[in-house]
Each structure stands twice: as C-alpha cells, then as structure tokens.
Coordinates of C-alpha atoms in Angstrom, one line a residue:
M1 CA 21.3 -9.8 46.7
T2 CA 19.2 -9.2 43.5
L3 CA 17.6 -12.2 41.8
H4 CA 16.9 -11.6 38.1
R5 CA 13.6 -12.5 36.6
R6 CA 12.8 -15.9 35.1
T7 CA 15.7 -17.6 36.9
F8 CA 15.8 -20.8 38.9
L9 CA 17.8 -22.5 41.6
I10 CA 17.7 -25.9 39.9
G11 CA 19.7 -28.6 38.2
G12 CA 23.5 -28.1 38.3
L13 CA 23.4 -24.3 37.9
A14 CA 22.9 -21.7 40.6
S15 CA 20.3 -18.9 40.4
A16 CA 20.9 -15.6 38.7
G17 CA 23.0 -13.1 40.7
V18 CA 24.4 -15.9 42.9
V19 CA 28.2 -16.4 42.8
L20 CA 29.2 -20.0 42.5
A21 CA 31.5 -21.3 45.3
G22 CA 35.1 -21.6 44.2
S23 CA 34.6 -19.5 41.1
A24 CA 37.7 -17.8 39.8
A25 CA 35.5 -14.8 38.8
T26 CA 33.7 -14.1 42.1
A27 CA 34.4 -10.4 41.8
V28 CA 32.7 -10.1 38.4
A29 CA 29.3 -8.4 38.4
Y30 CA 26.3 -10.1 36.9
P31 CA 27.2 -10.5 33.2
F32 CA 23.8 -11.3 31.7
T33 CA 22.4 -7.8 31.8
L34 CA 21.3 -8.0 28.2
G35 CA 19.2 -11.1 28.6
V36 CA 19.0 -14.1 26.4
A37 CA 17.5 -14.8 23.0
S38 CA 16.8 -17.5 20.4
G39 CA 16.2 -17.3 16.7
E40 CA 16.4 -18.9 13.3
P41 CA 14.3 -22.0 14.1
A42 CA 14.7 -25.1 12.0
A43 CA 13.2 -28.6 12.4
D44 CA 16.2 -29.8 14.3
G45 CA 17.3 -26.8 16.2
F46 CA 17.7 -23.0 16.5
V47 CA 20.2 -20.4 17.6
I48 CA 20.6 -19.3 21.3
W49 CA 22.3 -16.0 22.1
T50 CA 23.6 -14.0 24.9
R51 CA 26.3 -11.4 25.5
L52 CA 28.5 -11.0 28.6
A53 CA 28.3 -7.3 29.7
P54 CA 28.4 -6.6 33.4
N55 CA 28.7 -2.9 32.7
P56 CA 26.8 -2.7 29.3
L57 CA 26.9 1.1 28.8
N58 CA 30.7 1.5 29.2
A59 CA 31.8 4.0 26.6
D60 CA 34.4 1.6 25.1
G61 CA 31.6 -0.7 24.0
L62 CA 33.2 -3.7 25.7
G63 CA 30.5 -4.0 28.4
G64 CA 32.9 -4.0 31.3
M65 CA 34.7 -7.2 30.2
T66 CA 38.5 -7.5 30.0
S67 CA 40.3 -8.7 26.9
A68 CA 40.3 -12.3 28.3
N69 CA 38.3 -15.0 26.7
A70 CA 35.4 -16.4 28.8
A71 CA 33.9 -19.9 28.9
V72 CA 30.2 -19.9 28.6
E73 CA 28.2 -23.0 29.5
W74 CA 24.8 -23.6 28.0
Q75 CA 21.9 -26.0 28.6
V76 CA 18.8 -26.8 26.6
A77 CA 16.0 -28.8 28.3
T78 CA 12.6 -30.2 27.4
D79 CA 11.1 -28.7 30.5
A80 CA 11.2 -25.3 32.2
T81 CA 12.8 -26.7 35.4
F82 CA 15.7 -28.3 33.5
T83 CA 15.1 -31.8 34.8
Q84 CA 15.4 -33.2 31.3
I85 CA 18.5 -31.9 29.6
A86 CA 18.4 -32.3 25.8
A87 CA 21.7 -30.7 25.0
S88 CA 24.6 -28.9 26.7
G89 CA 28.0 -27.6 26.0
T90 CA 30.6 -24.8 26.4
V91 CA 31.5 -22.0 24.0
T92 CA 34.1 -19.4 24.2
A93 CA 33.2 -15.7 24.2
T94 CA 35.9 -13.3 22.9
Q95 CA 36.5 -9.6 23.1
A96 CA 36.7 -9.5 19.2
W97 CA 32.9 -10.2 19.2
A98 CA 32.1 -8.1 22.3
H99 CA 31.8 -11.4 24.3
S100 CA 28.6 -12.3 22.4
V101 CA 27.7 -15.9 22.1
H102 CA 25.8 -17.6 19.2
V103 CA 25.2 -21.3 19.6
T104 CA 23.6 -23.1 16.7
L105 CA 21.8 -26.2 18.0
T106 CA 21.1 -29.3 15.9
G107 CA 19.8 -32.7 16.7
L108 CA 16.6 -31.6 18.5
Q109 CA 13.1 -32.9 17.9
P110 CA 10.9 -31.0 15.4
G111 CA 7.9 -29.0 16.4
R112 CA 8.3 -28.8 20.2
E113 CA 9.2 -26.4 22.9
Y114 CA 12.6 -26.1 24.6
W115 CA 14.1 -24.0 27.4
Y116 CA 17.7 -22.8 27.5
R117 CA 20.1 -20.9 29.8
F118 CA 23.7 -20.0 30.2
R119 CA 26.4 -19.9 32.9
A120 CA 29.5 -17.8 32.9
L121 CA 31.8 -16.0 35.4
G122 CA 30.1 -17.5 38.3
H123 CA 26.6 -16.5 37.4
I124 CA 23.5 -18.1 35.7
S125 CA 21.4 -16.3 33.1
Q126 CA 17.7 -15.8 32.7
V127 CA 15.8 -18.7 31.1
G128 CA 14.5 -18.5 27.5
R129 CA 11.8 -20.5 25.7
A130 CA 12.3 -21.5 22.1
R131 CA 10.6 -23.8 19.6
T132 CA 11.8 -25.9 16.7
A133 CA 10.1 -25.7 13.4
P134 CA 7.8 -28.6 12.6
A135 CA 9.0 -31.4 10.4
V136 CA 8.6 -31.2 6.6
G137 CA 5.4 -33.0 5.7
S138 CA 3.5 -31.6 8.8
S139 CA 1.5 -28.3 8.9
P140 CA 0.5 -27.4 12.4
A141 CA -0.9 -23.9 13.0
L142 CA 1.6 -21.1 13.3
T143 CA 1.0 -18.2 15.6
M144 CA 3.4 -15.4 14.5
L145 CA 3.8 -11.8 15.6
F146 CA 5.7 -9.2 13.7
T147 CA 6.6 -5.5 14.3
S148 CA 9.2 -2.9 13.5
C149 CA 10.7 0.5 14.4
S150 CA 11.5 0.6 18.1
H151 CA 12.7 4.1 18.9
Y152 CA 13.9 4.1 22.5
E153 CA 13.3 7.8 23.2
A154 CA 9.8 7.8 21.6
G155 CA 8.1 5.6 24.1
Y156 CA 8.2 2.5 26.4
F157 CA 8.5 -1.0 24.9
T158 CA 5.1 -2.1 26.1
A159 CA 4.4 -3.8 22.7
Y160 CA 7.3 -6.1 23.3
R161 CA 5.8 -7.1 26.8
R162 CA 2.4 -7.8 25.2
M163 CA 4.1 -9.9 22.5
A164 CA 5.7 -12.0 25.2
E165 CA 2.4 -12.5 26.9
E166 CA 0.8 -13.9 23.7
N167 CA 3.2 -16.9 23.9
P168 CA 3.7 -17.0 20.1
D169 CA 5.5 -19.7 18.1
L170 CA 7.6 -17.1 16.3
I171 CA 8.4 -13.3 16.3
L172 CA 9.6 -11.3 13.3
H173 CA 11.3 -7.9 13.6
L174 CA 11.2 -6.1 10.3
G175 CA 13.8 -3.4 10.8
D176 CA 14.8 -0.3 12.8
Y177 CA 15.5 -2.4 15.9
I178 CA 17.7 0.5 17.1
Y179 CA 17.9 4.2 16.1
E180 CA 21.2 5.8 15.4
G181 CA 20.4 9.5 16.2
G182 CA 21.7 11.5 19.1
A183 CA 19.8 12.3 22.2
G184 CA 16.6 14.2 21.7
S185 CA 13.4 14.9 23.5
G186 CA 11.2 12.0 24.6
V187 CA 10.3 9.8 27.5
R188 CA 13.8 8.3 27.6
T189 CA 17.3 9.4 26.5
H190 CA 19.7 7.9 24.0
Q191 CA 23.2 6.9 25.0
P192 CA 25.7 7.8 23.8
S193 CA 24.3 11.3 23.5
G194 CA 25.6 11.9 19.9
E195 CA 24.7 10.2 16.7
I196 CA 26.5 6.8 16.7
T197 CA 29.2 6.2 14.1
S198 CA 31.8 3.9 15.6
L199 CA 31.8 0.2 16.6
A200 CA 31.9 1.2 20.3
N201 CA 29.0 3.6 19.8
Y202 CA 26.9 1.0 18.0
R203 CA 27.6 -1.6 20.7
V204 CA 26.5 0.8 23.5
R205 CA 23.3 1.8 21.7
H206 CA 22.4 -1.9 21.1
A207 CA 23.1 -2.6 24.8
L208 CA 20.9 0.4 25.8
Y209 CA 18.0 -1.1 24.0
K210 CA 18.8 -4.7 25.1
R211 CA 18.7 -3.6 28.7
D212 CA 15.0 -2.9 28.4
V213 CA 13.1 -5.5 30.4
D214 CA 10.1 -5.6 28.1
L215 CA 12.4 -6.3 25.1
Q216 CA 14.2 -9.0 27.1
A217 CA 10.8 -10.6 27.9
A218 CA 9.9 -10.8 24.2
H219 CA 13.3 -12.3 23.3
A220 CA 13.0 -14.9 26.1
A221 CA 9.4 -15.8 25.1
A222 CA 9.9 -17.2 21.5
P223 CA 12.5 -17.5 18.7
W224 CA 13.0 -14.4 16.6
V225 CA 13.7 -13.9 12.9
V226 CA 15.2 -10.4 12.2
V227 CA 16.0 -8.2 9.3
W228 CA 17.3 -4.6 9.4
D229 CA 16.1 -1.4 7.7
D230 CA 18.1 1.9 7.7
H231 CA 18.3 3.1 11.3
E232 CA 20.5 0.2 12.3
V233 CA 23.1 2.2 10.3
E234 CA 21.9 5.6 9.2
N235 CA 18.5 7.0 8.2
N236 CA 17.7 6.5 4.5
Y237 CA 21.1 5.2 3.5
A238 CA 21.3 3.2 0.3
N239 CA 24.1 0.6 -0.1
L240 CA 27.2 2.8 0.5
V241 CA 25.4 6.1 -0.2
R242 CA 24.6 8.4 2.7
A243 CA 21.3 10.2 2.8
D244 CA 23.1 13.4 3.8
N245 CA 26.4 14.6 5.3
S246 CA 25.3 15.0 8.9
P247 CA 27.3 14.3 10.9
A248 CA 30.0 15.5 8.5
G249 CA 33.0 13.5 7.6
G250 CA 34.1 10.0 8.2
D251 CA 34.3 6.9 6.1
F252 CA 30.8 5.6 5.6
A253 CA 32.0 2.2 4.5
A254 CA 33.8 1.9 7.8
R255 CA 30.7 3.1 9.6
R256 CA 28.5 0.6 7.9
T257 CA 31.0 -2.2 8.7
A258 CA 30.9 -1.3 12.3
A259 CA 27.1 -1.1 12.4
Y260 CA 26.7 -4.5 10.7
K261 CA 29.2 -6.1 13.1
A262 CA 27.4 -4.7 16.1
Y263 CA 24.1 -5.9 14.7
Y264 CA 25.3 -9.4 14.4
E265 CA 26.8 -9.3 17.8
H266 CA 23.4 -8.5 19.3
M267 CA 21.1 -10.7 17.3
P268 CA 20.3 -14.5 17.5
L269 CA 21.7 -15.1 14.0
R270 CA 23.5 -18.1 12.5
S271 CA 27.2 -18.0 11.7
A272 CA 26.2 -17.9 8.1
Q273 CA 25.1 -14.3 8.8
A274 CA 28.4 -13.3 10.4
P275 CA 29.7 -10.2 8.6
S276 CA 32.5 -10.4 6.2
G277 CA 34.2 -7.0 5.9
A278 CA 31.7 -4.4 5.0
N279 CA 29.0 -7.0 4.0
L280 CA 26.6 -9.2 5.8
Q281 CA 24.2 -11.5 3.9
L282 CA 20.9 -11.2 5.7
Y283 CA 18.5 -12.4 3.1
R284 CA 17.7 -16.0 3.8
R285 CA 14.9 -18.6 3.8
L286 CA 13.3 -20.5 6.7
R287 CA 10.8 -23.3 6.5
W288 CA 7.9 -23.9 9.0
G289 CA 7.3 -27.5 8.1
S290 CA 5.1 -27.8 4.9
L291 CA 2.9 -24.9 6.1
A292 CA 5.0 -21.8 5.3
T293 CA 8.2 -20.6 3.9
L294 CA 9.7 -17.3 5.1
H295 CA 11.7 -15.4 2.5
M296 CA 13.5 -12.7 4.5
L297 CA 14.8 -9.8 2.4
D298 CA 17.4 -7.1 2.7
T299 CA 16.3 -3.9 0.9
R300 CA 19.1 -1.6 2.1
Q301 CA 22.5 -3.2 1.4
Y302 CA 22.1 -3.7 -2.3
R303 CA 19.8 -0.9 -3.4
D304 CA 20.4 1.9 -5.9
D305 CA 20.2 5.3 -4.3
Q306 CA 16.6 6.7 -4.0
A307 CA 15.6 8.5 -7.2
C308 CA 15.3 12.3 -7.6
G309 CA 16.9 13.0 -4.2
D310 CA 14.5 10.8 -2.2
G311 CA 11.3 12.1 -0.6
T312 CA 7.8 11.9 -2.0
K313 CA 7.4 13.3 -5.5
L314 CA 6.6 12.7 -9.2
C315 CA 9.8 11.2 -10.5
P316 CA 10.2 9.4 -13.9
A317 CA 13.5 7.9 -12.8
A318 CA 11.5 5.7 -10.3
D319 CA 10.4 3.6 -13.3
D320 CA 13.9 3.1 -14.8
P321 CA 14.2 -0.6 -15.5
G322 CA 17.9 -0.5 -14.5
R323 CA 17.2 0.5 -10.9
T324 CA 17.0 -2.0 -8.2
L325 CA 16.0 -2.3 -4.5
T326 CA 17.1 -5.9 -4.0
G327 CA 20.1 -6.2 -6.3
A328 CA 20.1 -8.8 -9.1
A329 CA 21.3 -11.7 -7.0
Q330 CA 18.7 -11.3 -4.3
E331 CA 15.9 -10.8 -6.9
S332 CA 16.9 -14.1 -8.6
W333 CA 17.2 -15.8 -5.2
L334 CA 13.7 -14.8 -4.2
L335 CA 12.1 -15.9 -7.5
D336 CA 13.9 -19.2 -7.3
G337 CA 12.6 -19.8 -3.8
L338 CA 9.1 -18.8 -4.7
G339 CA 9.3 -21.3 -7.6
Q340 CA 10.1 -24.1 -5.3
R341 CA 6.7 -24.0 -3.6
L342 CA 8.1 -25.5 -0.4
G343 CA 5.0 -24.8 1.7
T344 CA 1.3 -23.9 1.4
W345 CA 2.2 -20.2 2.2
D346 CA 5.0 -18.0 0.9
L347 CA 5.7 -15.2 3.3
I348 CA 8.0 -12.4 2.3
G349 CA 9.4 -10.5 5.2
Q350 CA 10.8 -7.1 4.2
Q351 CA 11.1 -3.5 5.1
V352 CA 9.4 -0.9 3.0
F353 CA 5.9 -0.4 1.6
F354 CA 5.4 -2.8 -1.3
A355 CA 2.0 -2.0 -2.9
Q356 CA 1.6 1.2 -4.9
K357 CA 0.6 4.1 -2.7
L358 CA 0.0 7.4 -4.5
A359 CA 0.4 10.5 -2.3
A360 CA -1.4 12.8 -4.7
A361 CA -3.5 12.8 -7.9
D362 CA -0.5 13.9 -9.9
G363 CA 1.2 10.5 -9.2
S364 CA 3.6 11.5 -6.5
K365 CA 5.0 8.5 -4.7
S366 CA 7.6 7.7 -2.0
M367 CA 11.1 7.2 -3.5
D368 CA 12.1 5.2 -0.4
S369 CA 9.5 2.5 -1.0
W370 CA 8.9 0.0 -3.8
D371 CA 7.2 2.8 -5.6
G372 CA 10.7 4.2 -6.2
Y373 CA 11.7 0.9 -7.9
T374 CA 8.7 0.0 -9.9
A375 CA 10.6 -2.2 -12.5
N376 CA 12.1 -4.3 -9.7
R377 CA 8.6 -4.7 -8.2
G378 CA 7.1 -5.5 -11.6
R379 CA 9.6 -8.3 -12.3
L380 CA 8.9 -9.9 -8.9
Q381 CA 5.1 -9.7 -9.4
A382 CA 5.3 -11.1 -12.9
G383 CA 7.7 -13.8 -11.6
W384 CA 5.6 -15.0 -8.8
Q385 CA 2.5 -15.1 -11.0
S386 CA 4.3 -17.2 -13.6
R387 CA 5.2 -19.6 -10.8
G388 CA 1.7 -19.9 -9.4
N389 CA 2.3 -18.0 -6.2
T390 CA 0.0 -15.7 -4.2
P391 CA 2.4 -14.5 -1.5
V392 CA 1.8 -12.5 1.6
V393 CA 4.2 -9.6 2.0
L394 CA 5.1 -8.6 5.6
T395 CA 6.3 -5.0 5.9
G396 CA 7.6 -2.5 8.5
D397 CA 9.1 1.0 8.3
V398 CA 6.1 3.4 8.1
H399 CA 5.0 3.5 11.8
R400 CA 1.4 2.8 10.9
H401 CA -0.7 -0.3 10.4
W402 CA -1.8 -0.8 6.7
A403 CA -3.4 -3.7 4.9
S404 CA -3.5 -3.9 1.1
N405 CA -4.3 -6.1 -1.8
I406 CA -1.4 -6.3 -4.2
M407 CA -2.6 -5.7 -7.8
D408 CA -1.4 -7.0 -11.1
N409 CA -2.2 -3.5 -12.5
Y410 CA -2.7 -0.6 -10.1
A411 CA -4.2 1.6 -12.8
T412 CA -7.0 -0.8 -13.8
Q413 CA -7.3 -2.7 -10.4
N414 CA -7.9 -5.7 -12.6
K415 CA -6.6 -8.6 -10.5
V416 CA -5.5 -9.3 -6.9
I417 CA -2.2 -11.3 -7.0
G418 CA -1.0 -11.0 -3.4
T419 CA -1.6 -9.4 0.0
E420 CA 0.5 -7.0 2.0
L421 CA 0.3 -6.6 5.8
V422 CA 2.2 -3.6 7.2
T423 CA 2.9 -3.5 10.9
T424 CA 3.0 -0.3 12.8
S425 CA 6.0 0.5 15.1
V426 CA 6.8 -0.5 18.7
T427 CA 7.2 3.2 19.6
S428 CA 8.4 5.3 16.7
S429 CA 6.1 8.4 16.1
G430 CA 4.9 8.2 19.7
D431 CA 1.3 7.6 20.8
G432 CA -0.2 8.4 17.4
N433 CA -3.8 9.3 16.8
A434 CA -6.5 6.6 16.4
A435 CA -8.7 9.1 14.6
D436 CA -6.3 9.7 11.7
T437 CA -7.6 8.7 8.2
G438 CA -5.0 7.3 5.9
T439 CA -6.9 5.4 3.2
S440 CA -7.8 7.2 0.0
S441 CA -9.7 6.8 -3.3
L442 CA -6.3 7.1 -5.0
N443 CA -5.4 3.7 -3.6
P444 CA -8.6 1.6 -3.6
H445 CA -6.5 -1.6 -3.0
V446 CA -5.4 -0.2 0.4
K447 CA -8.1 -1.3 2.8
F448 CA -6.9 -0.4 6.3
Y449 CA -4.9 2.2 8.1
K450 CA -4.3 2.8 11.8
N451 CA -2.0 5.4 13.4
Q452 CA -1.3 3.7 16.7
R453 CA 1.6 1.6 18.0
G454 CA 1.7 -2.2 18.3
Y455 CA 2.2 -5.3 16.2
V456 CA 0.4 -7.7 13.8
R457 CA -0.7 -11.2 14.9
T458 CA -1.2 -13.9 12.3
V459 CA -2.5 -17.4 13.0
T460 CA -1.9 -19.5 9.9
T461 CA -3.3 -23.0 9.0
P462 CA -3.2 -24.9 5.7
T463 CA -6.5 -23.3 4.7
Q464 CA -6.4 -19.7 5.9
M465 CA -4.5 -17.0 7.7
N466 CA -6.3 -15.0 10.5
V467 CA -4.8 -11.5 10.8
D468 CA -5.2 -9.2 13.8
F469 CA -3.8 -5.6 13.9
R470 CA -3.0 -5.1 17.6
V471 CA -2.7 -1.6 19.0
L472 CA -1.8 0.3 22.2
D473 CA -3.5 3.6 23.1
K474 CA -0.3 5.0 24.5
V475 CA 3.4 4.2 24.6
T476 CA 4.5 7.4 26.4
V477 CA 2.9 5.9 29.5
R478 CA 4.0 2.5 30.7
D479 CA 2.0 -0.8 30.6
Y480 CA -1.1 0.0 28.5
P481 CA -3.2 -3.0 27.5
I482 CA -3.3 -4.3 23.9
K483 CA -6.4 -4.6 21.8
T484 CA -7.3 -5.5 18.2
A485 CA -8.1 -2.6 15.9
Q486 CA -9.0 -4.7 12.8
S487 CA -9.1 -8.3 11.7
Y488 CA -8.9 -10.0 8.3
V489 CA -8.8 -13.5 6.8
I490 CA -6.7 -14.5 3.8
Q491 CA -7.6 -17.8 2.1
A492 CA -4.8 -20.1 1.0
G493 CA -4.3 -19.9 -2.7
S494 CA -6.8 -17.0 -3.0
P495 CA -5.1 -13.7 -2.4
G496 CA -6.7 -10.6 -0.9
L497 CA -8.2 -9.4 2.4
L498 CA -11.6 -10.8 3.5
A499 CA -13.7 -9.9 6.5
P500 CA -13.4 -12.5 9.3

C-alpha cells in the first residue's frame, strides 16, 4: 500500500491511500493525484482546492471519474496534526467542473497559519498549509515569492520545490502555468502529444503539470495568487485574435472558452472568477493588511492585437492612443484602486515587460510588451503619479530576471516613478547561461539581467522591500540548489533600486 507524502493517520480521517471501512467506493483508486492548493487569502479566510482524478491523464479529460456527483469533506485546523479543527464541511464535486472543488473559507482569524485536507471516495488527501492575510490596520512583514513560465518539457520543476522550502507567506504565479504546444524535445514529454485545443485536452495538460510532485509541494506550502499569460490558451493570442493559423481551423472563441474553464478548474480561485461563457474576470485586488495591496492584471483577454504583425520592430502604430493592453474598464479599475491608497505598498502583478526596453538604436521594441501599447502605459504612469503612488510592478513572461527603474520620461531619464521586478521562468528556455549580458546603454534604467531559471523573493516591511533574485544552475538535471544572483532594496515612498 502506497502512502502519499504529507499525510497523517490522525483525527477522524484515515491516511492517504487507505480505504475507509464500509465505504461505498472501496474500488476507487486514490483520487487526490493532483494534490491540494490554497489561494486568494483574505483577513478572514482563503480558498482551498482539490480535484478528484484517480486516472488524471485519461484522454476524455474526466480523470477516471464517472458522471456521478461525489461528496468531498474538508477540514481546516490551527495545527498540522488536526487536533484543533477551526472549520469543516462537505461540498459536492460534479463532472461539469471535472470534479474540482473550490471552497471559499470565511470566519477565520487574521494573520495566522492554518492547515487543511480533504476526504472523498474512501481516501484522505495530502495536507496543505495556508495563511490568512493580516487584519487591516496591521503591517507585519510579508515574505512573498513570484515566478512564471513553467514549461514541462524544458526542465524539472526544482524551482517550485525550492519555493516550498522557503516557507513563504504568499506565492504569485504571473502566467504560462502550462504550455499548449504539442510534444517536442526535452527532458519530459507533453501529453496529449498534439497541441491542445479542446476542453478534454486542456484538462489533461493541466493534470499532467499538476501531477508533478515539486509543483504539488509549492501549492501545499502556501496560498497562491495566479494570473495567466498566453500559453494557457495559445502563444501570443490577443483577445479573440490568434497569433497564427497553426493548427489550422477550429473556432478560436470555443477554444478560449475551453481553456479558461480548464484554468479555473485547476486553480485555487474564488467563485467570482468562475468563467461565464467565453470570459473570465481575472483582474482583482487583494489586501495584505495595511502593508500592501496586490492589483492583479489580465493583459491578454482585453488587448488589441499586437501592432505591425507582432515581433520586435520599429512600429509607429505602437504609439496609437486608441490601442490598449488592458481594455478601458481594467485601466480605470487599476487607477481607481491605486488612488485608494489602501496600503503602504501598491504591487501590480502582471505579465509582460512594463518599462521601455529598446532592442536597437533605431527604436525597435517588442510589440508583445507594454512598448507596443505606449499610450496605455503613459496613462497609467501619469495616473499613478497624480495619485501620489510609487508602485512596484511584478512581471513574468520573458524567461529572464530583470530589474528596472520605471521612468517618467525614458528619453530624458529625468525622474524615477516606480520600480519593475521581472522574474525569470521555472523552466522555460532550459538551463540558460549565467554569462549572458542583457543590459545595454540603450536602456540605462534597466539595472540587472540574468539568464537562469528560478524566482524572485521579496520581504516587505512598512519601511522597505528587500529583493533577492534566486537562480538555479540547471533545470535539465533534478534537484539543484538555489542561490541568490542579485539583491536590491526599495524604500517605501521612494521608488527605484538601491544596493542592499
């Protein structure tokens, strides 16, 4: 009999892999193959998630479950041995949502650790650790890790294991949680083997990633806050516009609908984020007491198509004031939230490079970043300055660590108005090359670059943010140690990168 990691024979629930006596489902294989997760912390609770999938890679995307509903019990405790139960209940998992479970907890105490677990079909799940946000009016230090771009084939998820070992208060994932492409060359192989386009395909691909034990460890270690980028649907898509016609044919609106549904089914999101038809409102705000406000953006669902056919080029259309990356409603929502000044720090979690980054002296820029939507960026920068903000922008997408000062005017470099921290990938682009040089005199506000995989660690207090860019020497070999490549300090109310 196999016992799954981080499980206990305690309380009123049997250990993982053990069939409960008298259960009507004694023939069902262990259903918690995809682990457990928490997310969306508030001062009085958080979301806990799991999905019943005894055979998670079945081609029909249903995880080996029948069409029958399943009762899933859950417990939340103030101790890891579940001697002090804080909340418990039962929820119904249905085939319509791939037997996924999202429980939104309320009534918990602010600013403290909790542990949670599930029971269903005669089995007990792994145990997860979560934390509520501190109460408004308090500002304890926040240890937060963030990363992006976890391509299954490109390497092992060692970065996730190291994130779990840091025992953080919060983890952010800034997009490309899965990759949609067909099987290629790498240390591991995608399933299904072709590019995914259907709901069943997206469910199987999410399940493939979720089966990874290092990813499961990171989800079980701390609450997550997630946003997507493009690969959760299709590379470089914009709203309902495809980047190209490969694979050919099909209804892209239906494909995006399927991808969004599968994303929700596999993430610890609140019911407010449940998809409605082809849409899913992912932009939202979370408070960490009076210390920080997280403004989480969606820069894919509402954007105008990339200008001049995408790519990196000199493109006057990139400066068209009518073009948008966020959409008008999200732009207004962000500026309104920044104006509320709910915490000492305003943190903007989003997907693509925010600061200007010239690729050549002729002014060539990436059309897939904020450089391709300069008017939208300019309105946000002017808006936060008028509201007295100096935000820290947290970014993914580019498979490299970068650190930049955000300038009021990039041509004159006259005034620092914010700071951007760009995380590298979990695995995308493989091992990388620590000797690469990415900074340039064309971009004097860009201070740091590192082509290795890993994540960013921030420790934030009311007076300063300590930033560490964490890296792995290899991801094509399992279990490398983590180290810090570069550190910075950001002072509260005084934007810009300082030496520690």
